[in-house]
CSV table of C-alpha atoms in Angstrom, one decimal:
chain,number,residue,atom,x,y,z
A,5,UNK,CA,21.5,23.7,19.3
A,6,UNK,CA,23.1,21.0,17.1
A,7,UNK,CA,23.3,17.5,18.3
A,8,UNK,CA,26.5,15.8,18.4
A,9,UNK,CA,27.8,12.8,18.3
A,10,UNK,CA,24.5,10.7,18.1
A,11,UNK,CA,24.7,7.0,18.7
A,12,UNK,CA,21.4,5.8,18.2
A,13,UNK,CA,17.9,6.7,16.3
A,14,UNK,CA,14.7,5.5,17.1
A,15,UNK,CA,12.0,5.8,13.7
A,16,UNK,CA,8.5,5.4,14.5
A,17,UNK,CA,7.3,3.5,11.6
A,18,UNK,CA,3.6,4.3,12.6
A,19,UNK,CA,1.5,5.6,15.5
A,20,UNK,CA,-0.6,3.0,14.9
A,21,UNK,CA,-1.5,0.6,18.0
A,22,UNK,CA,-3.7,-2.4,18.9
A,23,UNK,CA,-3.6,-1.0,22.3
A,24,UNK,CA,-4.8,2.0,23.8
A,25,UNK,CA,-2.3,2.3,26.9
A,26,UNK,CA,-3.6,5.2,29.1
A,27,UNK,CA,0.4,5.7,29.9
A,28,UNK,CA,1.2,6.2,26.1
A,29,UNK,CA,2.2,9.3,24.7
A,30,UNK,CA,0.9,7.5,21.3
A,31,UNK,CA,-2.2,7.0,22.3
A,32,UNK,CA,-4.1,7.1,18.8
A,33,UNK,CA,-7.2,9.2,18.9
A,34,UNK,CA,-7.9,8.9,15.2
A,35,UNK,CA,-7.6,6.4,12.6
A,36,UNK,CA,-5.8,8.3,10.3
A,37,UNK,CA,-2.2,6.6,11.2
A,38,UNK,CA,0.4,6.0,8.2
A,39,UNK,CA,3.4,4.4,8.2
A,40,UNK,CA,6.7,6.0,7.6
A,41,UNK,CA,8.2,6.0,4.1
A,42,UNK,CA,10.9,4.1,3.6
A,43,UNK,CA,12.6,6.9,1.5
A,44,UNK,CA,12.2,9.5,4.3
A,45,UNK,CA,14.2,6.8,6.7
A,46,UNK,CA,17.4,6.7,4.1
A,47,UNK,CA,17.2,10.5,3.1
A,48,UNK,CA,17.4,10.8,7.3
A,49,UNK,CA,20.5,9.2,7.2
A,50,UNK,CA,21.8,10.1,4.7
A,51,UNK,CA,21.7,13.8,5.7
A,52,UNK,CA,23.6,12.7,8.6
A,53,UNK,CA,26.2,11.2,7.2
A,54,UNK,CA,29.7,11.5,8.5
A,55,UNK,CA,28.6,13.8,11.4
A,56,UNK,CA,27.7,10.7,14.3
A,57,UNK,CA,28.7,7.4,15.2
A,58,UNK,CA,25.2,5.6,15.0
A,59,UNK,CA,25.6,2.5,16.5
A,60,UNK,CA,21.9,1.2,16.8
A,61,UNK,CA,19.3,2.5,14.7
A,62,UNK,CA,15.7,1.3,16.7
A,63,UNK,CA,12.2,0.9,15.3
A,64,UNK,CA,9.3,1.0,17.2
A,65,UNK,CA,5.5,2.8,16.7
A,66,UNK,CA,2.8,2.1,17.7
A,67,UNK,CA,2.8,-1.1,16.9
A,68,UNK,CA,5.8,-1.1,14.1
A,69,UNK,CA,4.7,-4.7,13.3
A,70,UNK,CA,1.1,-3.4,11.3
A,71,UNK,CA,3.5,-2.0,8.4
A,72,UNK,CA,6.1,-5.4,8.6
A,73,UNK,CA,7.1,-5.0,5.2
A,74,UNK,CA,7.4,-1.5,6.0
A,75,UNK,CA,9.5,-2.5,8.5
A,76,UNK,CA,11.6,-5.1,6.9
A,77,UNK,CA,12.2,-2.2,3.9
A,78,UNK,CA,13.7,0.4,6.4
A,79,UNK,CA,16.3,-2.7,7.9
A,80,UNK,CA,17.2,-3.8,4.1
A,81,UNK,CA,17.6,-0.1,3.4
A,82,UNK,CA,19.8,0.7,6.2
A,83,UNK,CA,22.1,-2.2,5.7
A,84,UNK,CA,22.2,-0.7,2.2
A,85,UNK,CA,23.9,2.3,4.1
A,86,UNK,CA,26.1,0.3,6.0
A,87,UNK,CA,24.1,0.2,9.2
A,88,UNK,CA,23.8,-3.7,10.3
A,89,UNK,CA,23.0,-3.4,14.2
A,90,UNK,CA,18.8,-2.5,14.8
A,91,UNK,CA,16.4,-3.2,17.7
A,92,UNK,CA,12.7,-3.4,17.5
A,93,UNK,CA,10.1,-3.1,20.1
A,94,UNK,CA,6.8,-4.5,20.1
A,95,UNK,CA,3.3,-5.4,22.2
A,96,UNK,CA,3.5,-9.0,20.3
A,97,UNK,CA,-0.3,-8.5,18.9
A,98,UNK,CA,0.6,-10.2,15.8
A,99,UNK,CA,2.5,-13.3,17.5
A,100,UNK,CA,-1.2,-15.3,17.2
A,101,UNK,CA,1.1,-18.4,16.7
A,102,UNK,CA,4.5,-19.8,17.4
A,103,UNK,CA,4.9,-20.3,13.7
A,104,UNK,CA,4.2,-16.4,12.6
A,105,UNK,CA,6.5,-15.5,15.6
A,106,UNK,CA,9.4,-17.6,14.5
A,107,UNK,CA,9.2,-16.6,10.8
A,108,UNK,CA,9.0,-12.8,11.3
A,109,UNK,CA,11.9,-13.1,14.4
A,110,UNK,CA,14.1,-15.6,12.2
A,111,UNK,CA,13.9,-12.3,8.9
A,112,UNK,CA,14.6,-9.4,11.5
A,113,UNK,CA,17.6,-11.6,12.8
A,114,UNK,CA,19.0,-11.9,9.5
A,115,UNK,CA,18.3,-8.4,8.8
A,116,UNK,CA,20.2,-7.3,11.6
A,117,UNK,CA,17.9,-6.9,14.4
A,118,UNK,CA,20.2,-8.0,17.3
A,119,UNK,CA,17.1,-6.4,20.1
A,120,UNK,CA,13.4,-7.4,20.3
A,121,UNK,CA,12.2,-5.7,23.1
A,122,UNK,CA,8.5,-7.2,24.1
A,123,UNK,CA,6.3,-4.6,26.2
A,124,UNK,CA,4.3,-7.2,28.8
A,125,UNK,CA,2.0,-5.3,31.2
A,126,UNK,CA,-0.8,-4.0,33.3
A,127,UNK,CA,-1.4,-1.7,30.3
A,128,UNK,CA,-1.0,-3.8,27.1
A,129,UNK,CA,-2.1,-6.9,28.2
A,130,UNK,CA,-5.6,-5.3,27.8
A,131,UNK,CA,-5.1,-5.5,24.4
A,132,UNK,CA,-2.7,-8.6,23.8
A,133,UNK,CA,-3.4,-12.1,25.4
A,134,UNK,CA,0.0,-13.3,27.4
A,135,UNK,CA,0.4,-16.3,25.0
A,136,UNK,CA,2.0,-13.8,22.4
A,137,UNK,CA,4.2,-12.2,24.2
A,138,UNK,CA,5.2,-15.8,24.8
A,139,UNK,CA,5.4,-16.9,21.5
A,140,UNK,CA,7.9,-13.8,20.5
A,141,UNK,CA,10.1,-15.1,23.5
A,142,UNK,CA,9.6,-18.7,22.5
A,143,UNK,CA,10.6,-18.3,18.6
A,144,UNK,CA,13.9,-16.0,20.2
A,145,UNK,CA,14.5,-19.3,21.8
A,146,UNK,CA,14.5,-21.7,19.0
A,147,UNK,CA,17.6,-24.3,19.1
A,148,UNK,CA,19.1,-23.1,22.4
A,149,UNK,CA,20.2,-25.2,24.7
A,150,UNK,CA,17.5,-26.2,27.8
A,151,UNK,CA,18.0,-23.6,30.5
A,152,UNK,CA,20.1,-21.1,28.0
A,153,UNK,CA,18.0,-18.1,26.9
A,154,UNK,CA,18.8,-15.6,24.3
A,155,UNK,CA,18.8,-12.3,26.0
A,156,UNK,CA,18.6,-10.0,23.5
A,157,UNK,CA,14.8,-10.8,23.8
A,158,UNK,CA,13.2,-9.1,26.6
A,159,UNK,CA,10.2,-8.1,28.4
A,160,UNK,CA,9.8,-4.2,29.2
A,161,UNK,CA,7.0,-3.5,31.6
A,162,UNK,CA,5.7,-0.1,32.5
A,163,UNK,CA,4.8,0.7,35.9
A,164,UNK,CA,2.6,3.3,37.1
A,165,UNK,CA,5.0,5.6,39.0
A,166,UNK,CA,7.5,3.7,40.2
A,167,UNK,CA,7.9,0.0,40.5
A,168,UNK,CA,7.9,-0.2,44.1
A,169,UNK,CA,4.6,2.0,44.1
A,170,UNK,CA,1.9,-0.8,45.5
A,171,UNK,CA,-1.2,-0.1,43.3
A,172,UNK,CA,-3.2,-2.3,41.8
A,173,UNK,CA,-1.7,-2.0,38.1
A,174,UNK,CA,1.9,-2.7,39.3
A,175,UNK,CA,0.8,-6.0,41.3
A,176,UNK,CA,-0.7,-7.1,38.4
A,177,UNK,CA,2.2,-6.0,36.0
A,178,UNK,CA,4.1,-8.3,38.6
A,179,UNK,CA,1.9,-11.1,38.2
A,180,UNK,CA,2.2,-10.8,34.6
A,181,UNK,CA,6.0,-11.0,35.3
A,182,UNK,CA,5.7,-13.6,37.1
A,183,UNK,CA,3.5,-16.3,34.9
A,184,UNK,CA,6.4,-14.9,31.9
A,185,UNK,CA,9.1,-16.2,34.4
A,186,UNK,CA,6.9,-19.1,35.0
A,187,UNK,CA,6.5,-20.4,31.4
């Protein structure tokens, strides 16, 4: 069966993670993770050419931010195509300051990247302190006007089942919400 009309493609640019989510489909059970090659990415699309309406290409792993120049070559490449509208997701484990955060959001704004979606958890807050999860929301924040935030920064948190479900994991992924709301 042929797809049609696609609007958007998600590339993993690696399965590599600093987490090990017991949720995740990615979990990594060896070391042997690469990223992607940029080449593969713009052969992808170009193959497709003509035959969908991309509208958003997404990037996301793993943890796409271990291969960041990876990263930033697949957005300068796709521009090259004519694509200018990308989101990213990430767990934040390399947002270990306010300054790195702002830098790296600042370059995948002007690159195009119009979505940062920030996973914030029961599950990945194993792995990554709160504080850089804040600092990715913070540096989205930059210059805005008190009380105005940039929404096209957000926090995605995974529940187990549902998020009504009352377990353990989903009141703390709550409580997590809550000291994000908080801050």
């Amino acid at each position: 069966m042929l797809l049609k009309k696609l609007e958007m493609i998600v590339f993993n640019i690696t399965y590599k993670c600093n987490c090990k989510c017991a949720h995740c489909f990615y979990f990594p059970r060896s070391d042997n993770h690469h990223s992607i090659n940029p080449d593969m990415v713009e052969d992808c699309l170009k193959s497709i050419d003509g035959c969908h309406n991309i509208r958003n290409i997404h990037f996301a792993g793993g943890e796409p931010f271990y291969y960041y120049e990876i990263l930033l070559e697949c957005l300068e490449r796709c521009r090259k195509l004519g694509f200018n509208n990308f989101s990213v997701s990430t767990n934040a484990g390399w947002a270990d300051s306010l300054d790195v955060a702002k830098e790296r959001v600042n370059k995948l704004r002007e690159l195009g990247v119009s979505i940062i979606q920030v996973s914030a958890d029961a599950f990945h807050q194993r792995a990554v302190p709160l504080e850089r999860v804040l600092n990715v929301l913070k540096a989205s924040n930059v210059g805005r006007e008190k009380g105005k935030y940039d929404m096209s920064t957000y926090v995605d948190s995974v529940y187990l089942g549902y998020k009504t479900y009352d377990c353990f994991l989903n009141r703390q992924t709550d409580e997590i919400g809550q000291k994000i709301w908080d801050a």
